[in-house]
Amino acid sequence: RASVRWLQLIAAGFGALALLRKPQLGLLAVIAAALAVPMEISTGTEVRLNLATMLIPLLFALWLLEGWRRRDLRWTGSQIDRPLLLFLGAGLLSLGIGNATWDPAVPKAGNFWVVQLAQWAIFAIAAAAFWLTGNLIEDEIWLQRLTFAFLALGGCLAVARVVPGPSSVARQFSTIALDRAPFWMLLTALAGGQLLFRTDLTQGQRLPLVGLLGAIAFYAFVLVNESRSTWVGVAAAAGILAWLRWPRLRWPVIGLLAALTVSGVTFSTVWEFAGGEEAWAHTGAPRLLLIRHVVQVAIRNPVTGLGPASYRPYANNVPFLMAPGRVWPEAVISSHNNYIDLFAHTGIVGLTTFSWFAVAVARLGLRLRQRFTQGFVAGYVNGMLAAGAASLVIMLMGDWILPFVYNIGFPGFQAAIPVWLFLGGLVAIDGAVSCK
């Protein structure tokens, strides 16, 4: 006669014991929760939480407590830690300065500080996911298990999305992550990295990867080609993988693309595929107006920004001009651009430290690429170089990697969490795998 709540508590207790024994299992649980546990928790505000975003701080706290209990807390030191810590510090600095200098003419709710902390929490959870993989993965086999889990679970759900019958069933057992660009971009990068850079794969191992990449291409370029972030992310990841795999073809391809660009073929082809004038009128031009509006209100403090999530009240307090003399009176402002969001949240300081972090990750990936030229690790490193570069591309088209809490928010953050987890795998390779 036990209630469901008691059964859940008992299951949570056994799960915590398992995580204390094998904390790496928590990373597998995060992948499963991010992709296949469509559960949301209300906070009483516009912010909704989910299991994947709650697991990350829980795992991080358990890891720290267990290390402190054993007096054996091992931190895989990396040059990437400094810019990431400074980025988090920039968010807190912006939060404090933003509230201290808040314009009294701009109204805000009494519990708005909860929303601000939630926005900063997205930054912190992303960093914690990065550090968890970098510190919990101590040998190659766990990195292989994590990658296989994502490719197997994500691949099955992705293939089901393109098959007419199972498609509706798959939606019931998947989260909103499968409707977001980072998931398809990361799936392309990991599958393509293993396919192109592992020479030890058998034909039977290659065929599923080829089929998965075919399903991704069909989904991105045919089924949801109106979702420009999805096919741009997939194309960017595939393009970087090709650039890394076939260096001799780089200059011929550059020459061909230059000739097609000068002739206008490239622009006209991409323009028409992206929807042409109709798509520009409905999404392109309005987004430029939104970006201009956000920059205009954020420029009041360009150094440290307005504070996490603070540009929404400021932007809503200023008339949004859709055209000369035409005001959108009930506009709900989001820039739909991760770089503009970071500038508005944390100013030049935050944007600079994030850029420093991105450069540090790229440098680490390129260094590891020179060291590992075959096997699983080679495929992983090249795949994550492609995923990292493609992430920077799709950040131009939406707040995909560090979501705006009022826009993509915590529900969509489930698609970005695996990206941060697998990027942390580069630190694990540098600190543990390469030492063996």
Short mmCIF file of C-alpha atoms in Angstrom, two decimals:
data_model
loop_
_atom_site.label_atom_id
_atom_site.label_comp_id
_atom_site.label_asym_id
_atom_site.label_seq_id
_atom_site.Cartn_x
_atom_site.Cartn_y
_atom_site.Cartn_z
CA ARG A 1 0.00 0.00 0.00
CA ALA A 2 3.01 2.29 -0.34
CA SER A 3 2.26 5.57 -2.07
CA VAL A 4 3.98 6.54 -5.30
CA ARG A 5 5.90 9.24 -3.42
CA TRP A 6 7.40 6.69 -1.01
CA LEU A 7 8.33 4.40 -3.88
CA GLN A 8 10.01 7.32 -5.63
CA LEU A 9 11.95 8.18 -2.46
CA ILE A 10 13.12 4.57 -2.09
CA ALA A 11 14.16 4.47 -5.75
CA ALA A 12 15.97 7.81 -5.34
CA GLY A 13 17.81 6.43 -2.30
CA PHE A 14 19.04 3.37 -4.19
CA GLY A 15 19.97 5.62 -7.11
CA ALA A 16 22.03 7.87 -4.82
CA LEU A 17 23.87 4.82 -3.44
CA ALA A 18 24.63 3.63 -6.97
CA LEU A 19 25.94 7.07 -7.91
CA LEU A 20 28.21 7.12 -4.86
CA ARG A 21 29.67 3.78 -5.94
CA LYS A 22 29.88 4.63 -9.65
CA PRO A 23 29.33 8.36 -10.24
CA GLN A 24 29.90 7.85 -13.96
CA LEU A 25 26.47 6.23 -14.07
CA GLY A 26 25.05 9.67 -13.40
CA LEU A 27 26.31 10.90 -16.77
CA LEU A 28 24.41 8.10 -18.48
CA ALA A 29 21.33 9.06 -16.45
CA VAL A 30 21.64 12.68 -17.63
CA ILE A 31 21.69 11.54 -21.27
CA ALA A 32 18.60 9.39 -20.73
CA ALA A 33 16.77 12.16 -18.85
CA ALA A 34 17.65 14.82 -21.42
CA LEU A 35 16.35 12.76 -24.33
CA ALA A 36 13.69 10.39 -23.03
CA VAL A 37 12.13 11.67 -19.77
CA PRO A 38 9.53 14.30 -20.75
CA MET A 39 8.86 15.55 -17.23
CA GLU A 40 8.64 19.20 -16.17
CA ILE A 41 8.41 20.72 -12.70
CA SER A 42 6.69 24.04 -12.05
CA THR A 43 8.43 26.65 -9.88
CA GLY A 44 5.49 29.03 -9.52
CA THR A 45 7.05 31.40 -12.04
CA GLU A 46 7.46 31.32 -15.82
CA VAL A 47 10.54 29.13 -15.27
CA ARG A 48 9.94 25.38 -15.62
CA LEU A 49 12.53 22.80 -14.57
CA ASN A 50 13.16 19.28 -15.82
CA LEU A 51 14.97 16.18 -14.59
CA ALA A 52 18.09 16.63 -16.74
CA THR A 53 18.83 20.13 -15.49
CA MET A 54 18.21 19.05 -11.89
CA LEU A 55 20.48 16.01 -12.16
CA ILE A 56 23.56 18.05 -13.08
CA PRO A 57 23.83 20.08 -9.83
CA LEU A 58 22.83 16.98 -7.84
CA LEU A 59 25.64 14.92 -9.39
CA PHE A 60 28.09 17.77 -8.96
CA ALA A 61 27.21 18.11 -5.27
CA LEU A 62 27.43 14.33 -4.70
CA TRP A 63 30.83 14.23 -6.36
CA LEU A 64 32.14 17.09 -4.22
CA LEU A 65 30.71 15.62 -0.99
CA GLU A 66 32.06 12.15 -1.68
CA GLY A 67 35.49 13.55 -2.52
CA TRP A 68 35.45 15.60 0.68
CA ARG A 69 34.35 12.57 2.72
CA ARG A 70 37.16 10.45 1.34
CA ARG A 71 39.56 13.39 1.43
CA ASP A 72 40.44 12.50 -2.14
CA LEU A 73 38.85 15.17 -4.30
CA ARG A 74 40.69 14.99 -7.62
CA TRP A 75 40.24 17.93 -9.93
CA THR A 76 41.51 17.52 -13.47
CA GLY A 77 43.20 20.86 -13.86
CA SER A 78 42.83 22.49 -17.25
CA GLN A 79 43.58 25.86 -18.79
CA ILE A 80 39.89 25.97 -19.74
CA ASP A 81 38.85 26.25 -16.09
CA ARG A 82 40.00 29.86 -15.76
CA PRO A 83 37.86 31.45 -18.51
CA LEU A 84 34.85 29.34 -17.50
CA LEU A 85 35.15 30.41 -13.86
CA LEU A 86 35.60 34.03 -14.93
CA PHE A 87 32.50 33.76 -17.11
CA LEU A 88 30.45 32.56 -14.13
CA GLY A 89 31.95 35.33 -12.04
CA ALA A 90 31.03 37.86 -14.73
CA GLY A 91 27.42 36.68 -14.49
CA LEU A 92 27.33 37.23 -10.73
CA LEU A 93 29.06 40.59 -11.07
CA SER A 94 26.50 41.68 -13.66
CA LEU A 95 23.67 40.49 -11.44
CA GLY A 96 24.92 42.60 -8.52
CA ILE A 97 25.70 45.73 -10.54
CA GLY A 98 22.50 45.42 -12.54
CA ASN A 99 20.33 45.38 -9.43
CA ALA A 100 22.35 48.13 -7.71
CA THR A 101 21.93 50.44 -10.72
CA TRP A 102 18.40 49.35 -11.69
CA ASP A 103 16.41 52.15 -13.31
CA PRO A 104 13.44 52.81 -10.98
CA ALA A 105 11.38 53.81 -14.02
CA VAL A 106 11.56 50.18 -15.27
CA PRO A 107 9.02 47.99 -13.44
CA LYS A 108 9.93 44.49 -12.32
CA ALA A 109 8.17 41.83 -10.27
CA GLY A 110 9.02 41.32 -6.65
CA ASN A 111 10.29 37.79 -7.34
CA PHE A 112 12.29 38.79 -10.41
CA TRP A 113 15.48 37.93 -8.57
CA VAL A 114 14.41 34.27 -8.85
CA VAL A 115 14.33 34.61 -12.64
CA GLN A 116 17.76 36.29 -12.59
CA LEU A 117 19.23 33.48 -10.51
CA ALA A 118 17.59 30.96 -12.83
CA GLN A 119 19.32 32.58 -15.80
CA TRP A 120 22.68 32.45 -14.02
CA ALA A 121 21.89 28.85 -13.03
CA ILE A 122 21.76 27.93 -16.72
CA PHE A 123 25.33 29.22 -17.04
CA ALA A 124 26.38 27.34 -13.89
CA ILE A 125 24.68 24.06 -14.91
CA ALA A 126 26.39 24.20 -18.31
CA ALA A 127 29.76 24.67 -16.60
CA ALA A 128 29.00 21.90 -14.08
CA ALA A 129 28.13 19.50 -16.91
CA PHE A 130 31.42 20.35 -18.59
CA TRP A 131 33.39 19.79 -15.38
CA LEU A 132 31.56 16.58 -14.46
CA THR A 133 32.65 14.77 -17.60
CA GLY A 134 36.14 16.23 -17.37
CA ASN A 135 36.59 14.94 -13.83
CA LEU A 136 34.47 11.78 -13.61
CA ILE A 137 35.75 10.08 -16.77
CA GLU A 138 39.00 8.40 -15.80
CA ASP A 139 39.50 6.02 -18.70
CA GLU A 140 38.47 5.62 -22.31
CA ILE A 141 35.91 2.89 -21.70
CA TRP A 142 33.53 5.24 -19.85
CA LEU A 143 33.81 7.81 -22.61
CA GLN A 144 32.95 5.07 -25.09
CA ARG A 145 29.93 4.05 -23.00
CA LEU A 146 28.72 7.64 -22.79
CA THR A 147 29.10 8.12 -26.54
CA PHE A 148 27.45 4.80 -27.36
CA ALA A 149 24.54 5.61 -25.02
CA PHE A 150 23.91 8.91 -26.78
CA LEU A 151 24.27 7.43 -30.27
CA ALA A 152 22.08 4.42 -29.42
CA LEU A 153 19.29 6.23 -27.59
CA GLY A 154 19.43 9.43 -29.62
CA GLY A 155 19.88 7.49 -32.85
CA CYS A 156 16.85 5.27 -32.23
CA LEU A 157 14.68 8.28 -31.39
CA ALA A 158 16.02 10.18 -34.42
CA VAL A 159 15.33 7.32 -36.82
CA ALA A 160 11.86 6.89 -35.33
CA ARG A 161 11.19 10.57 -36.06
CA VAL A 162 11.62 10.02 -39.81
CA VAL A 163 9.54 6.83 -40.02
CA PRO A 164 5.80 7.66 -40.44
CA GLY A 165 4.45 4.95 -38.13
CA PRO A 166 6.72 5.12 -35.08
CA SER A 167 7.06 8.90 -35.33
CA SER A 168 3.99 9.67 -33.21
CA VAL A 169 4.98 7.03 -30.65
CA ALA A 170 8.55 8.37 -30.45
CA ARG A 171 7.26 11.83 -29.59
CA GLN A 172 5.53 10.42 -26.50
CA PHE A 173 8.80 8.95 -25.22
CA SER A 174 11.13 11.82 -26.03
CA THR A 175 11.71 15.28 -24.65
CA ILE A 176 11.64 18.64 -26.39
CA ALA A 177 15.38 18.16 -26.99
CA LEU A 178 14.59 16.26 -30.19
CA ASP A 179 12.87 19.35 -31.57
CA ARG A 180 15.96 21.49 -30.99
CA ALA A 181 18.97 22.13 -33.23
CA PRO A 182 21.78 21.19 -30.77
CA PHE A 183 20.58 17.58 -30.55
CA TRP A 184 20.77 16.98 -34.30
CA MET A 185 24.04 18.87 -34.60
CA LEU A 186 25.70 16.83 -31.83
CA LEU A 187 24.32 13.55 -33.19
CA THR A 188 25.82 14.40 -36.60
CA ALA A 189 29.19 15.32 -35.10
CA LEU A 190 29.57 12.22 -32.92
CA ALA A 191 28.32 9.77 -35.55
CA GLY A 192 30.31 11.42 -38.34
CA GLY A 193 33.46 11.59 -36.22
CA GLN A 194 33.38 7.87 -35.55
CA LEU A 195 32.54 7.01 -39.16
CA LEU A 196 35.21 9.19 -40.79
CA PHE A 197 38.12 8.90 -38.37
CA ARG A 198 37.96 5.32 -37.06
CA THR A 199 39.77 2.93 -39.35
CA ASP A 200 39.13 -0.06 -37.05
CA LEU A 201 35.37 -0.13 -37.57
CA THR A 202 33.95 -3.18 -39.31
CA GLN A 203 31.45 -2.96 -42.14
CA GLY A 204 28.72 -4.04 -39.74
CA GLN A 205 29.63 -1.17 -37.42
CA ARG A 206 29.74 1.40 -40.20
CA LEU A 207 26.34 0.64 -41.69
CA PRO A 208 24.31 1.82 -38.64
CA LEU A 209 26.30 5.06 -38.59
CA VAL A 210 25.66 5.60 -42.30
CA GLY A 211 21.95 4.90 -41.81
CA LEU A 212 21.79 7.28 -38.85
CA LEU A 213 23.48 10.09 -40.79
CA GLY A 214 21.07 9.47 -43.67
CA ALA A 215 18.09 9.75 -41.29
CA ILE A 216 19.53 12.99 -39.85
CA ALA A 217 19.97 14.47 -43.32
CA PHE A 218 16.43 13.51 -44.33
CA TYR A 219 14.98 15.01 -41.16
CA ALA A 220 16.98 18.25 -41.30
CA PHE A 221 16.90 19.01 -45.02
CA VAL A 222 13.51 17.55 -45.99
CA LEU A 223 11.09 17.08 -43.09
CA VAL A 224 11.88 20.24 -41.12
CA ASN A 225 13.80 22.35 -43.63
CA GLU A 226 11.84 25.36 -42.36
CA SER A 227 13.82 24.95 -39.12
CA ARG A 228 16.89 26.72 -40.42
CA SER A 229 18.92 26.30 -37.23
CA THR A 230 18.58 22.52 -37.52
CA TRP A 231 19.91 22.10 -41.05
CA VAL A 232 22.51 24.84 -40.62
CA GLY A 233 23.83 23.08 -37.52
CA VAL A 234 23.91 19.70 -39.27
CA ALA A 235 25.56 21.21 -42.35
CA ALA A 236 28.15 23.07 -40.24
CA ALA A 237 29.09 19.92 -38.29
CA ALA A 238 29.33 17.86 -41.49
CA GLY A 239 31.35 20.57 -43.23
CA ILE A 240 33.90 20.81 -40.39
CA LEU A 241 34.24 17.02 -40.32
CA ALA A 242 34.90 16.99 -44.08
CA TRP A 243 37.41 19.83 -43.69
CA LEU A 244 39.30 17.86 -41.02
CA ARG A 245 39.10 14.50 -42.83
CA TRP A 246 40.20 15.49 -46.33
CA PRO A 247 42.80 18.29 -46.07
CA ARG A 248 43.89 17.92 -49.71
CA LEU A 249 40.43 18.90 -50.92
CA ARG A 250 40.30 22.12 -48.91
CA TRP A 251 41.72 24.52 -51.48
CA PRO A 252 39.83 23.03 -54.46
CA VAL A 253 36.58 23.23 -52.49
CA ILE A 254 37.35 26.80 -51.39
CA GLY A 255 38.04 27.75 -54.99
CA LEU A 256 34.81 26.16 -56.20
CA LEU A 257 32.78 27.86 -53.46
CA ALA A 258 34.42 31.20 -54.24
CA ALA A 259 33.55 30.85 -57.92
CA LEU A 260 29.96 29.88 -57.15
CA THR A 261 29.68 32.78 -54.69
CA VAL A 262 30.97 35.33 -57.18
CA SER A 263 28.57 34.02 -59.80
CA GLY A 264 25.68 34.30 -57.33
CA VAL A 265 24.81 30.59 -57.46
CA THR A 266 25.63 29.93 -53.80
CA PHE A 267 23.63 32.86 -52.49
CA SER A 268 20.58 32.21 -54.65
CA THR A 269 20.57 28.48 -53.84
CA VAL A 270 20.84 28.95 -50.08
CA TRP A 271 18.42 31.88 -50.18
CA GLU A 272 15.71 29.89 -51.94
CA PHE A 273 16.28 26.79 -49.80
CA ALA A 274 15.96 28.92 -46.66
CA GLY A 275 12.59 30.22 -47.81
CA GLY A 276 13.48 33.29 -49.86
CA GLU A 277 11.62 36.58 -49.47
CA GLU A 278 8.72 35.05 -47.56
CA ALA A 279 10.95 33.58 -44.85
CA TRP A 280 12.95 36.80 -44.61
CA ALA A 281 9.79 38.86 -44.15
CA HIS A 282 8.43 36.56 -41.45
CA THR A 283 11.60 35.71 -39.49
CA GLY A 284 14.76 37.35 -40.83
CA ALA A 285 13.84 41.03 -40.82
CA PRO A 286 11.88 40.87 -37.52
CA ARG A 287 14.85 39.22 -35.82
CA LEU A 288 17.15 42.01 -36.94
CA LEU A 289 14.70 44.50 -35.43
CA LEU A 290 14.66 42.51 -32.19
CA ILE A 291 18.45 42.44 -32.09
CA ARG A 292 18.62 46.18 -32.66
CA HIS A 293 16.05 46.76 -29.91
CA VAL A 294 17.94 44.60 -27.38
CA VAL A 295 21.27 46.26 -28.18
CA GLN A 296 19.70 49.71 -27.76
CA VAL A 297 18.54 48.93 -24.22
CA ALA A 298 21.66 46.93 -23.25
CA ILE A 299 24.07 49.65 -24.36
CA ARG A 300 23.23 51.61 -21.20
CA ASN A 301 25.82 49.38 -19.49
CA PRO A 302 28.00 47.79 -22.18
CA VAL A 303 30.77 46.72 -19.79
CA THR A 304 28.90 44.41 -17.39
CA GLY A 305 25.47 44.29 -19.03
CA LEU A 306 22.07 44.71 -17.44
CA GLY A 307 22.33 41.49 -15.43
CA PRO A 308 21.11 37.94 -16.18
CA ALA A 309 17.63 37.97 -17.78
CA SER A 310 17.29 41.71 -17.05
CA TYR A 311 16.99 42.91 -20.63
CA ARG A 312 13.41 41.65 -20.89
CA PRO A 313 11.93 44.24 -18.45
CA TYR A 314 14.06 47.01 -19.96
CA ALA A 315 13.16 46.08 -23.53
CA ASN A 316 9.46 45.73 -22.76
CA ASN A 317 9.50 49.17 -21.17
CA VAL A 318 10.62 50.81 -24.42
CA PRO A 319 8.28 50.96 -27.46
CA PHE A 320 9.27 48.36 -30.04
CA LEU A 321 9.31 49.95 -33.49
CA MET A 322 8.51 47.45 -36.23
CA ALA A 323 8.63 50.21 -38.83
CA PRO A 324 8.73 54.03 -38.83
CA GLY A 325 5.63 55.12 -36.93
CA ARG A 326 4.50 51.52 -36.30
CA VAL A 327 4.77 50.27 -32.72
CA TRP A 328 4.20 46.72 -31.46
CA PRO A 329 2.49 47.56 -28.14
CA GLU A 330 2.54 44.10 -26.54
CA ALA A 331 5.95 42.90 -27.69
CA VAL A 332 7.62 40.10 -25.72
CA ILE A 333 11.27 40.69 -26.44
CA SER A 334 13.92 38.04 -27.05
CA SER A 335 16.92 38.63 -29.30
CA HIS A 336 17.00 35.02 -30.60
CA ASN A 337 20.79 35.37 -30.78
CA ASN A 338 23.04 33.87 -28.11
CA TYR A 339 25.80 36.44 -28.55
CA ILE A 340 23.42 39.38 -28.21
CA ASP A 341 21.87 37.69 -25.17
CA LEU A 342 25.28 37.26 -23.52
CA PHE A 343 26.10 40.90 -24.21
CA ALA A 344 22.80 42.01 -22.68
CA HIS A 345 23.19 39.64 -19.70
CA THR A 346 26.86 40.15 -18.87
CA GLY A 347 28.20 42.87 -21.16
CA ILE A 348 31.60 42.93 -22.83
CA VAL A 349 33.15 41.24 -19.78
CA GLY A 350 30.94 38.17 -20.06
CA LEU A 351 31.13 38.00 -23.84
CA THR A 352 34.93 38.23 -23.70
CA THR A 353 35.33 35.49 -21.10
CA PHE A 354 32.96 33.21 -23.02
CA SER A 355 34.95 33.83 -26.21
CA TRP A 356 38.13 33.02 -24.28
CA PHE A 357 36.53 29.75 -23.15
CA ALA A 358 35.56 28.86 -26.74
CA VAL A 359 39.09 29.54 -28.01
CA ALA A 360 40.59 27.47 -25.17
CA VAL A 361 38.33 24.50 -26.03
CA ALA A 362 39.28 24.77 -29.72
CA ARG A 363 42.99 24.90 -28.90
CA LEU A 364 42.69 21.83 -26.67
CA GLY A 365 40.78 19.94 -29.35
CA LEU A 366 43.34 20.78 -32.05
CA ARG A 367 46.19 19.73 -29.76
CA LEU A 368 44.50 16.42 -28.96
CA ARG A 369 43.82 15.90 -32.66
CA GLN A 370 47.55 15.92 -33.32
CA ARG A 371 48.13 13.40 -30.53
CA PHE A 372 45.35 10.92 -31.32
CA THR A 373 45.16 9.93 -34.98
CA GLN A 374 43.33 6.62 -34.80
CA GLY A 375 40.78 4.68 -32.79
CA PHE A 376 37.77 5.84 -30.81
CA VAL A 377 39.51 8.86 -29.28
CA ALA A 378 40.44 10.23 -32.72
CA GLY A 379 36.82 10.01 -33.83
CA TYR A 380 35.65 11.60 -30.59
CA VAL A 381 38.09 14.53 -30.71
CA ASN A 382 37.35 15.37 -34.34
CA GLY A 383 33.63 14.99 -33.71
CA MET A 384 33.75 17.43 -30.80
CA LEU A 385 35.80 19.93 -32.79
CA ALA A 386 32.98 19.86 -35.34
CA ALA A 387 30.32 20.09 -32.61
CA GLY A 388 32.07 23.02 -30.94
CA ALA A 389 32.40 24.96 -34.19
CA ALA A 390 28.81 24.21 -35.23
CA SER A 391 27.60 25.33 -31.78
CA LEU A 392 29.20 28.74 -32.34
CA VAL A 393 27.40 28.92 -35.70
CA ILE A 394 23.90 28.10 -34.45
CA MET A 395 24.34 30.52 -31.54
CA LEU A 396 23.92 33.21 -34.20
CA MET A 397 20.45 31.86 -34.98
CA GLY A 398 19.06 31.34 -31.51
CA ASP A 399 19.90 31.03 -27.83
CA TRP A 400 20.62 27.33 -28.33
CA ILE A 401 23.72 26.70 -26.22
CA LEU A 402 23.09 29.05 -23.26
CA PRO A 403 19.34 29.61 -23.49
CA PHE A 404 17.54 32.77 -22.44
CA VAL A 405 15.38 31.70 -19.52
CA TYR A 406 12.34 33.49 -21.03
CA ASN A 407 12.78 32.00 -24.52
CA ILE A 408 14.19 28.50 -25.05
CA GLY A 409 14.68 28.26 -21.29
CA PHE A 410 15.19 25.14 -19.21
CA PRO A 411 12.98 22.91 -21.42
CA GLY A 412 15.13 23.57 -24.48
CA PHE A 413 18.31 23.50 -22.39
CA GLN A 414 17.93 19.71 -22.37
CA ALA A 415 19.24 19.72 -25.94
CA ALA A 416 22.35 21.74 -25.02
CA ILE A 417 23.30 19.81 -21.87
CA PRO A 418 24.73 16.83 -23.84
CA VAL A 419 26.84 19.29 -25.87
CA TRP A 420 28.42 20.58 -22.66
CA LEU A 421 28.87 17.04 -21.32
CA PHE A 422 30.70 15.84 -24.41
CA LEU A 423 32.85 18.98 -24.68
CA GLY A 424 34.03 18.15 -21.16
CA GLY A 425 35.18 14.83 -22.57
CA LEU A 426 38.08 16.67 -24.24
CA VAL A 427 39.36 17.63 -20.77
CA ALA A 428 38.96 14.01 -19.64
CA ILE A 429 41.01 12.81 -22.61
CA ASP A 430 43.74 15.35 -21.93
CA GLY A 431 43.90 14.61 -18.21
CA ALA A 432 43.22 10.88 -17.97
CA VAL A 433 43.01 8.99 -21.23
CA SER A 434 46.22 10.44 -22.67
CA CYS A 435 48.12 9.44 -19.51
CA LYS A 436 47.45 5.72 -20.01
#
